[in-house]
């Protein structure tokens, strides 16, 4: 599909949109996770997503934090692609909130052993609440952004009225 046809029809390229959405969700919410760690709201290292691939000692260094941050961006891109491909037509913030809770559950409950962290019921409450809220907002960011892009009829009506 040519770019001029794409602009006329008002269709958004699913792949480019998902990549951009994932990049910015990882950048924003990974950065917020790093700040929460730095201010000691959470004891989960910013490199927790990279734990299966790198030694824990490395991930506690400044460069390890950076590698973990980049891995969170990659994780967010993958999660965003999944959401856009499967759930983009769902309206409102609720599907994204549920999506974030599901990812938190996958990573922190059975995945806690893979990511070398304690299960949530053994972590301090401020860590559990901080991580849960970050994933909740991360999921809502992905879900609601996709919902606005793919279910906002006003934008499509305006483009067809001009044609």
Coordinates of N, CA, C and O in Angstrom, one line a residue:
X1 N 0.8 -1.2 0.0 CA 0.0 0.0 0.0 C 0.9 1.2 0.0 O 1.8 1.3 0.8
X2 N 0.6 2.1 -0.9 CA 1.5 3.3 -1.0 C 1.1 4.3 0.1 O 0.1 4.2 0.7
X3 N 2.1 5.2 0.4 CA 1.9 6.1 1.6 C 0.7 7.0 1.3 O 0.0 7.3 2.2
X4 N 0.5 7.5 0.1 CA -0.6 8.4 -0.2 C -1.9 7.7 0.0 O -2.8 8.2 0.5
X5 N -2.0 6.4 -0.4 CA -3.2 5.6 -0.2 C -3.4 5.4 1.3 O -4.5 5.4 1.8
X6 N -2.3 5.1 2.0 CA -2.4 4.9 3.4 C -2.9 6.1 4.1 O -3.8 6.1 5.0
X7 N -2.5 7.3 3.8 CA -2.9 8.6 4.4 C -4.4 8.8 4.0 O -5.2 9.3 4.8
X8 N -4.8 8.5 2.8 CA -6.2 8.7 2.4 C -7.2 7.8 3.1 O -8.2 8.2 3.5
X9 N -6.8 6.6 3.3 CA -7.7 5.6 3.9 C -7.7 5.7 5.4 O -8.5 5.2 6.1
X10 N -6.7 6.4 6.0 CA -6.6 6.6 7.5 C -6.1 5.3 8.2 O -6.3 5.3 9.4
X11 N -5.6 4.4 7.5 CA -5.1 3.2 8.2 C -3.7 3.4 8.7 O -2.9 4.0 8.1
X12 N -3.5 2.8 9.9 CA -2.2 2.9 10.5 C -1.5 1.5 10.3 O -2.0 0.5 10.5
X13 N -0.2 1.6 9.9 CA 0.6 0.4 9.7 C 0.8 -0.2 11.1 O 1.3 0.3 12.0
X14 N 0.3 -1.4 11.2 CA 0.3 -2.2 12.5 C 1.7 -2.4 13.1 O 1.9 -2.2 14.2
X15 N 2.6 -2.8 12.2 CA 3.9 -3.1 12.6 C 4.7 -1.9 13.1 O 5.3 -1.9 14.2
X16 N 4.7 -0.8 12.3 CA 5.4 0.4 12.7 C 4.8 1.0 14.0 O 5.5 1.5 14.9
X17 N 3.4 1.0 14.1 CA 2.8 1.5 15.3 C 3.2 0.7 16.5 O 3.5 1.2 17.6
X18 N 3.2 -0.7 16.4 CA 3.5 -1.5 17.5 C 5.0 -1.3 18.0 O 5.3 -1.3 19.2
X19 N 5.9 -1.2 17.0 CA 7.3 -0.9 17.3 C 7.5 0.4 18.1 O 8.2 0.5 19.1
X20 N 6.8 1.4 17.6 CA 6.9 2.8 18.2 C 6.3 2.8 19.6 O 6.8 3.3 20.5
X21 N 5.1 2.2 19.7 CA 4.4 2.1 21.0 C 5.3 1.3 22.0 O 5.4 1.7 23.1
X22 N 5.8 0.2 21.6 CA 6.7 -0.6 22.5 C 7.9 0.1 22.9 O 8.3 0.1 24.1
X23 N 8.5 0.8 21.9 CA 9.8 1.6 22.3 C 9.5 2.6 23.3 O 10.2 2.7 24.3
X24 N 8.4 3.4 23.1 CA 8.1 4.5 24.0 C 7.6 4.0 25.4 O 7.8 4.5 26.4
X25 N 6.8 2.9 25.4 CA 6.4 2.3 26.6 C 7.5 1.8 27.4 O 7.6 2.0 28.7
X26 N 8.5 1.1 26.8 CA 9.7 0.7 27.5 C 10.5 1.8 28.0 O 11.1 1.8 29.1
X27 N 10.7 2.8 27.2 CA 11.5 4.0 27.5 C 10.9 4.7 28.8 O 11.6 5.0 29.7
X28 N 9.6 5.0 28.7 CA 8.9 5.7 29.8 C 8.8 4.9 31.1 O 9.3 5.3 32.1
X29 N 8.3 3.7 31.0 CA 8.0 2.9 32.2 C 9.2 2.2 32.7 O 9.4 1.9 33.9
X30 N 10.2 1.9 31.8 CA 11.5 1.4 32.3 C 12.3 2.4 33.0 O 12.9 2.2 34.0
X31 N 12.2 3.7 32.5 CA 12.8 4.8 33.2 C 12.1 5.0 34.6 O 12.8 5.3 35.6
X32 N 10.8 4.9 34.6 CA 10.1 5.1 35.9 C 10.5 3.9 36.9 O 10.7 4.2 38.1
X33 N 10.7 2.7 36.3 CA 11.1 1.6 37.2 C 12.5 1.9 37.7 O 12.8 1.7 38.9
X34 N 13.4 2.4 36.9 CA 14.8 2.8 37.4 C 14.7 3.8 38.5 O 15.4 3.8 39.5
X35 N 13.8 4.9 38.3 CA 13.7 5.9 39.3 C 13.1 5.3 40.6 O 13.6 5.7 41.7
X36 N 12.2 4.4 40.5 CA 11.6 3.8 41.7 C 12.7 3.0 42.4 O 12.7 3.0 43.6
X37 N 13.6 2.3 41.7 CA 14.7 1.6 42.3 C 15.7 2.6 42.9 O 16.1 2.3 44.0
X38 N 16.0 3.6 42.2 CA 16.9 4.6 42.7 C 16.4 5.3 44.0 O 17.2 5.5 44.9
X39 N 15.1 5.6 44.1 CA 14.5 6.2 45.3 C 14.1 5.1 46.3 O 13.5 5.4 47.3
X40 N 14.5 3.9 46.1 CA 14.3 2.7 47.0 C 12.8 2.4 47.2 O 12.4 2.0 48.3
X41 N 11.9 2.7 46.2 CA 10.5 2.2 46.3 C 10.4 0.7 46.0 O 9.5 0.1 46.4
X42 N 11.4 0.2 45.3 CA 11.4 -1.2 44.9 C 12.8 -1.8 45.1 O 13.8 -1.0 45.0
X43 N 12.9 -3.0 45.5 CA 14.2 -3.7 45.6 C 14.5 -4.5 44.3 O 15.5 -5.2 44.3
X44 N 13.6 -4.5 43.4 CA 13.8 -5.3 42.1 C 14.7 -4.4 41.2 O 14.4 -3.3 40.9
X45 N 15.8 -5.0 40.8 CA 16.8 -4.3 40.1 C 16.3 -3.9 38.7 O 15.5 -4.6 38.1
X46 N 16.7 -2.7 38.2 CA 16.3 -2.3 36.8 C 16.7 -3.4 35.7 O 16.1 -3.4 34.7
X47 N 17.6 -4.2 36.0 CA 18.0 -5.3 35.1 C 17.3 -6.6 35.2 O 17.8 -7.6 34.7
X48 N 16.2 -6.6 36.0 CA 15.5 -7.9 36.2 C 15.1 -8.6 35.0 O 15.1 -9.9 35.0
X49 N 14.7 -8.0 33.9 CA 14.3 -8.7 32.7 C 15.5 -9.4 32.1 O 15.4 -10.4 31.4
X50 N 16.7 -8.9 32.3 CA 17.9 -9.5 31.7 C 18.6 -10.6 32.6 O 19.6 -11.2 32.2
X51 N 18.0 -10.8 33.8 CA 18.5 -11.8 34.7 C 18.8 -13.2 34.0 O 19.8 -13.8 34.3
X52 N 17.9 -13.7 33.2 CA 18.2 -15.0 32.6 C 19.4 -15.0 31.7 O 19.9 -16.1 31.4
X53 N 19.8 -13.9 31.2 CA 20.9 -13.8 30.2 C 22.2 -13.3 30.8 O 23.2 -13.5 30.1
X54 N 22.2 -12.6 31.9 CA 23.4 -12.1 32.5 C 23.6 -12.4 34.0 O 22.6 -12.7 34.6
X55 N 24.8 -12.3 34.5 CA 25.0 -12.6 35.9 C 24.4 -11.5 36.7 O 24.4 -10.3 36.3
X56 N 23.9 -11.8 37.9 CA 23.2 -10.8 38.7 C 24.2 -9.7 39.2 O 23.9 -8.6 39.2
X57 N 25.5 -10.1 39.4 CA 26.5 -9.2 39.8 C 26.7 -8.1 38.8 O 26.9 -6.9 39.1
X58 N 26.7 -8.5 37.5 CA 26.8 -7.5 36.4 C 25.6 -6.6 36.4 O 25.8 -5.4 36.1
X59 N 24.4 -7.1 36.6 CA 23.2 -6.3 36.5 C 23.1 -5.3 37.6 O 22.2 -4.4 37.6
X60 N 23.9 -5.4 38.6 CA 23.8 -4.4 39.7 C 24.8 -3.2 39.5 O 24.8 -2.3 40.2
X61 N 25.6 -3.3 38.4 CA 26.5 -2.2 38.0 C 25.7 -1.2 37.2 O 24.6 -1.4 36.7
X62 N 26.3 0.0 37.0 CA 25.6 1.0 36.2 C 25.4 0.6 34.8 O 24.3 0.8 34.2
X63 N 26.4 -0.1 34.2 CA 26.2 -0.6 32.8 C 25.1 -1.7 32.8 O 24.4 -1.9 31.9
X64 N 25.1 -2.5 33.9 CA 24.1 -3.5 34.0 C 22.7 -3.0 34.1 O 21.7 -3.5 33.5
X65 N 22.6 -1.8 34.7 CA 21.2 -1.1 34.8 C 20.9 -0.7 33.4 O 19.7 -0.8 33.0
X66 N 21.8 -0.2 32.6 CA 21.6 0.3 31.3 C 21.1 -0.9 30.4 O 20.2 -0.8 29.6
X67 N 21.8 -2.0 30.5 CA 21.5 -3.2 29.8 C 20.1 -3.7 30.1 O 19.3 -4.1 29.3
X68 N 19.8 -3.7 31.4 CA 18.4 -4.1 31.8 C 17.4 -3.1 31.3 O 16.3 -3.6 30.9
X69 N 17.7 -1.9 31.3 CA 16.8 -0.9 30.7 C 16.5 -1.1 29.2 O 15.3 -1.1 28.8
X70 N 17.6 -1.4 28.5 CA 17.4 -1.7 27.1 C 16.6 -3.0 26.9 O 15.8 -3.1 26.0
X71 N 16.8 -4.0 27.8 CA 16.1 -5.3 27.7 C 14.6 -5.0 28.0 O 13.7 -5.7 27.4
X72 N 14.3 -4.1 28.9 CA 12.9 -3.8 29.2 C 12.3 -3.1 28.0 O 11.1 -3.4 27.7
X73 N 13.0 -2.3 27.3 CA 12.5 -1.7 26.0 C 12.2 -2.8 25.0 O 11.1 -2.8 24.4
X74 N 13.1 -3.8 24.8 CA 12.9 -4.9 23.9 C 11.6 -5.7 24.4 O 10.8 -6.1 23.5
X75 N 11.6 -6.0 25.6 CA 10.4 -6.7 26.2 C 9.1 -5.9 25.9 O 8.1 -6.5 25.5
X76 N 9.1 -4.6 26.1 CA 8.0 -3.8 25.8 C 7.6 -3.8 24.3 O 6.4 -3.8 24.0
X77 N 8.5 -3.8 23.4 CA 8.2 -3.9 22.0 C 7.5 -5.2 21.7 O 6.5 -5.3 21.0
X78 N 8.0 -6.3 22.2 CA 7.4 -7.6 22.0 C 6.0 -7.7 22.6 O 5.1 -8.1 21.9
X79 N 5.8 -7.2 23.8 CA 4.5 -7.1 24.4 C 3.6 -6.2 23.7 O 2.4 -6.5 23.5
X80 N 4.1 -5.1 23.1 CA 3.3 -4.2 22.3 C 2.8 -4.8 21.0 O 1.7 -4.7 20.6
X81 N 3.7 -5.5 20.4 CA 3.4 -6.2 19.1 C 2.3 -7.2 19.4 O 1.3 -7.3 18.7
X82 N 2.4 -8.0 20.5 CA 1.3 -9.0 20.8 C 0.0 -8.3 21.1 O -1.0 -8.7 20.6
X83 N 0.0 -7.2 21.8 CA -1.2 -6.5 22.1 C -1.8 -5.9 20.8 O -3.0 -6.1 20.6
X84 N -1.0 -5.3 20.0 CA -1.6 -4.7 18.8 C -2.1 -5.7 17.8 O -3.2 -5.6 17.2
X85 N -1.4 -6.8 17.7 CA -1.9 -7.9 16.8 C -3.2 -8.6 17.3 O -4.1 -8.9 16.6
X86 N -3.3 -8.8 18.6 CA -4.4 -9.6 19.2 C -5.5 -8.8 19.8 O -6.7 -9.2 19.7
X87 N -5.3 -7.6 20.4 CA -6.3 -6.9 21.2 C -6.5 -5.5 20.8 O -7.2 -4.7 21.6
X88 N -6.0 -5.0 19.7 CA -6.1 -3.6 19.3 C -7.5 -3.0 19.2 O -7.7 -1.9 19.3
X89 N -8.5 -3.9 18.9 CA -9.8 -3.4 18.7 C -10.6 -3.2 20.0 O -11.8 -2.8 20.0
X90 N -10.0 -3.6 21.2 CA -10.7 -3.5 22.4 C -10.7 -2.0 22.8 O -9.7 -1.3 22.7
X91 N -11.8 -1.5 23.3 CA -12.0 -0.1 23.7 C -11.7 0.2 25.1 O -12.0 -0.7 26.0
X92 N -11.2 1.4 25.4 CA -11.1 1.8 26.8 C -9.8 1.4 27.4 O -9.0 0.7 26.9
X93 N -9.6 1.9 28.7 CA -8.4 1.6 29.4 C -8.3 0.2 30.1 O -7.3 -0.3 30.4
X94 N -9.5 -0.4 30.3 CA -9.5 -1.7 31.0 C -8.8 -2.9 30.4 O -8.1 -3.6 31.2
X95 N -8.9 -3.1 29.1 CA -8.1 -4.2 28.6 C -6.6 -4.0 28.8 O -5.8 -5.0 29.1
X96 N -6.1 -2.8 28.7 CA -4.7 -2.5 28.9 C -4.3 -2.7 30.4 O -3.2 -3.2 30.7
X97 N -5.2 -2.3 31.3 CA -4.9 -2.6 32.7 C -4.8 -4.1 33.0 O -3.9 -4.5 33.7
X98 N -5.7 -4.8 32.4 CA -5.7 -6.3 32.6 C -4.4 -6.9 32.0 O -3.8 -7.7 32.6
X99 N -4.0 -6.3 30.9 CA -2.8 -6.8 30.2 C -1.6 -6.6 31.1 O -0.7 -7.4 31.2
X100 N -1.5 -5.4 31.7 CA -0.4 -5.1 32.6 C -0.4 -6.0 33.8 O 0.7 -6.5 34.2
X101 N -1.5 -6.3 34.4 CA -1.6 -7.2 35.5 C -1.2 -8.6 35.1 O -0.6 -9.3 35.9
X102 N -1.6 -9.0 33.9 CA -1.3 -10.4 33.4 C 0.3 -10.5 33.3 O 0.8 -11.5 33.7
X103 N 0.9 -9.5 32.7 CA 2.4 -9.5 32.6 C 3.0 -9.5 34.0 O 4.0 -10.2 34.2
X104 N 2.5 -8.7 34.9 CA 3.1 -8.7 36.2 C 3.0 -10.1 36.9 O 3.9 -10.6 37.5
X105 N 1.8 -10.7 36.7 CA 1.6 -12.0 37.2 C 2.5 -13.1 36.6 O 3.1 -13.9 37.4
X106 N 2.7 -13.0 35.3 CA 3.6 -14.0 34.7 C 5.1 -13.8 35.1 O 5.8 -14.7 35.4
X107 N 5.5 -12.5 35.3 CA 6.9 -12.3 35.7 C 7.1 -12.5 37.1 O 8.1 -13.1 37.5
X108 N 6.2 -12.1 38.0 CA 6.5 -12.1 39.4 C 6.0 -13.3 40.1 O 6.5 -13.6 41.2
X109 N 5.1 -14.1 39.6 CA 4.6 -15.2 40.3 C 5.4 -16.5 39.9 O 6.3 -16.9 40.6
X110 N 5.1 -17.1 38.7 CA 5.9 -18.2 38.3 C 7.3 -17.8 37.8 O 8.2 -18.6 37.9
X111 N 7.4 -16.6 37.2 CA 8.7 -16.2 36.6 C 9.7 -15.7 37.6 O 10.8 -15.4 37.2
X112 N 9.3 -15.6 38.9 CA 10.2 -15.0 39.9 C 11.5 -15.9 40.0 O 12.6 -15.4 40.2
X113 N 11.3 -17.2 39.8 CA 12.5 -18.1 39.9 C 13.4 -17.9 38.7 O 14.6 -17.9 38.8
X114 N 12.8 -17.6 37.5 CA 13.6 -17.4 36.3 C 14.4 -16.0 36.4 O 15.5 -15.9 35.9
X115 N 13.7 -15.0 37.0 CA 14.3 -13.7 37.1 C 15.1 -13.5 38.4 O 15.4 -12.4 38.8
X116 N 15.3 -14.6 39.1 CA 16.2 -14.6 40.3 C 15.7 -13.6 41.4 O 16.5 -12.9 41.9
X117 N 14.4 -13.5 41.6 CA 13.9 -12.7 42.6 C 13.0 -13.5 43.5 O 12.6 -14.6 43.1
X118 N 12.7 -13.0 44.6 CA 11.8 -13.7 45.6 C 10.4 -13.6 45.0 O 10.0 -12.6 44.3
X119 N 9.5 -14.6 45.3 CA 8.1 -14.5 44.9 C 7.5 -13.2 45.6 O 8.0 -12.8 46.6
X120 N 6.4 -12.7 45.0 CA 5.9 -11.4 45.6 C 5.5 -11.5 47.0 O 5.6 -10.5 47.7
X121 N 5.1 -12.6 47.5 CA 4.6 -12.7 48.9 C 5.8 -12.7 49.9 O 5.7 -12.6 51.1
X122 N 7.1 -12.8 49.4 CA 8.3 -12.7 50.2 C 9.0 -11.4 50.0 O 9.9 -11.1 50.8
X123 N 8.6 -10.6 49.1 CA 9.2 -9.2 48.9 C 8.5 -8.2 49.8 O 7.4 -8.4 50.2
X124 N 9.2 -7.1 50.1 CA 8.6 -6.1 50.9 C 7.4 -5.5 50.2 O 7.3 -5.5 49.0
X125 N 6.4 -5.1 51.0 CA 5.1 -4.6 50.4 C 5.3 -3.4 49.5 O 4.7 -3.3 48.5
X126 N 6.2 -2.5 49.9 CA 6.4 -1.3 49.0 C 7.0 -1.7 47.6 O 6.7 -1.1 46.6
X127 N 7.8 -2.8 47.6 CA 8.3 -3.3 46.3 C 7.2 -4.0 45.5 O 7.0 -3.7 44.3
X128 N 6.3 -4.8 46.1 CA 5.2 -5.4 45.4 C 4.3 -4.4 44.9 O 3.9 -4.4 43.7
X129 N 3.9 -3.4 45.7 CA 3.0 -2.4 45.3 C 3.6 -1.5 44.1 O 2.9 -1.2 43.1
X130 N 4.8 -1.1 44.3 CA 5.5 -0.3 43.3 C 5.6 -1.1 41.9 O 5.2 -0.5 40.9
X131 N 6.0 -2.3 42.0 CA 6.1 -3.1 40.7 C 4.7 -3.3 40.1 O 4.6 -3.2 38.9
X132 N 3.7 -3.6 40.9 CA 2.4 -3.8 40.4 C 1.9 -2.6 39.8 O 1.3 -2.7 38.6
X133 N 2.1 -1.4 40.4 CA 1.6 -0.2 39.8 C 2.3 0.2 38.5 O 1.7 0.7 37.6
X134 N 3.6 -0.1 38.5 CA 4.4 0.2 37.2 C 3.8 -0.6 36.1 O 3.6 -0.1 35.0
X135 N 3.6 -1.9 36.3 CA 3.1 -2.8 35.3 C 1.7 -2.5 34.9 O 1.3 -2.6 33.8
X136 N 0.9 -2.1 35.9 CA -0.5 -1.6 35.7 C -0.5 -0.4 34.7 O -1.2 -0.4 33.7
X137 N 0.3 0.6 35.0 CA 0.3 1.8 34.2 C 1.0 1.5 32.8 O 0.6 2.0 31.8
X138 N 2.0 0.6 32.8 CA 2.7 0.2 31.5 C 1.6 -0.5 30.6 O 1.5 -0.2 29.4
X139 N 0.9 -1.4 31.2 CA -0.2 -2.1 30.4 C -1.2 -1.1 29.9 O -1.7 -1.2 28.8
X140 N -1.7 -0.2 30.8 CA -2.7 0.8 30.4 C -2.1 1.7 29.3 O -2.9 2.0 28.3
X141 N -0.9 2.1 29.3 CA -0.3 2.9 28.3 C -0.3 2.2 27.0 O -0.7 2.8 26.0
X142 N 0.1 0.9 26.9 CA 0.0 0.1 25.7 C -1.4 0.0 25.2 O -1.7 0.2 24.1
X143 N -2.3 -0.5 26.1 CA -3.6 -0.8 25.7 C -4.5 0.4 25.3 O -5.2 0.4 24.3
X144 N -4.4 1.5 26.1 CA -5.2 2.6 25.8 C -4.7 3.4 24.5 O -5.4 3.9 23.7
X145 N -3.4 3.4 24.3 CA -2.8 4.0 23.1 C -3.3 3.2 21.9 O -3.7 3.8 20.9
X146 N -3.2 1.9 22.0 CA -3.7 1.1 20.8 C -5.2 1.3 20.6 O -5.7 1.4 19.5
X147 N -6.0 1.4 21.7 CA -7.4 1.6 21.6 C -7.7 2.9 20.9 O -8.6 3.0 20.1
X148 N -7.0 3.9 21.3 CA -7.3 5.3 20.7 C -6.9 5.2 19.2 O -7.7 5.8 18.4
X149 N -5.8 4.6 18.9 CA -5.4 4.6 17.5 C -6.3 3.7 16.6 O -6.6 4.1 15.5
X150 N -6.8 2.6 17.1 CA -7.6 1.7 16.3 C -9.1 1.7 16.5 O -9.8 1.1 15.8
X151 N -9.6 2.5 17.5 CA -11.1 2.5 17.7 C -11.6 3.9 17.7 O -12.8 4.1 17.9
X152 N -10.8 4.9 17.4 CA -11.2 6.3 17.4 C -11.9 6.6 16.1 O -11.3 6.9 15.1
X153 N -13.2 6.6 16.1 CA -14.0 6.7 14.8 C -14.0 8.2 14.3 O -14.2 8.4 13.1
X154 N -13.8 9.1 15.2 CA -13.9 10.5 14.8 C -12.8 10.8 13.8 O -13.0 11.5 12.8
X155 N -11.6 10.2 14.0 CA -10.5 10.4 13.1 C -10.8 9.9 11.7 O -10.5 10.5 10.7
X156 N -11.4 8.7 11.7 CA -11.7 8.1 10.4 C -12.9 8.8 9.7 O -12.9 8.9 8.5
X157 N -13.9 9.2 10.5 CA -15.0 9.9 9.9 C -14.5 11.2 9.2 O -15.0 11.6 8.2
X158 N -13.6 11.9 9.9 CA -13.0 13.2 9.4 C -12.3 12.9 8.1 O -12.5 13.7 7.1
X159 N -11.5 11.8 8.0 CA -10.8 11.6 6.8 C -11.7 11.2 5.6 O -11.5 11.5 4.5
X160 N -12.8 10.5 5.9 CA -13.7 10.1 4.8 C -14.6 11.3 4.4 O -15.0 11.4 3.3
X161 N -14.9 12.2 5.3 CA -15.7 13.4 5.0 C -14.9 14.3 4.1 O -15.5 15.0 3.2
X162 N -13.6 14.3 4.2 CA -12.7 15.2 3.4 C -12.5 14.6 2.0 O -12.2 15.3 1.0
X163 N -12.7 13.3 1.8 CA -12.5 12.7 0.5 C -13.5 12.9 -0.5 O -14.5 13.4 -0.4

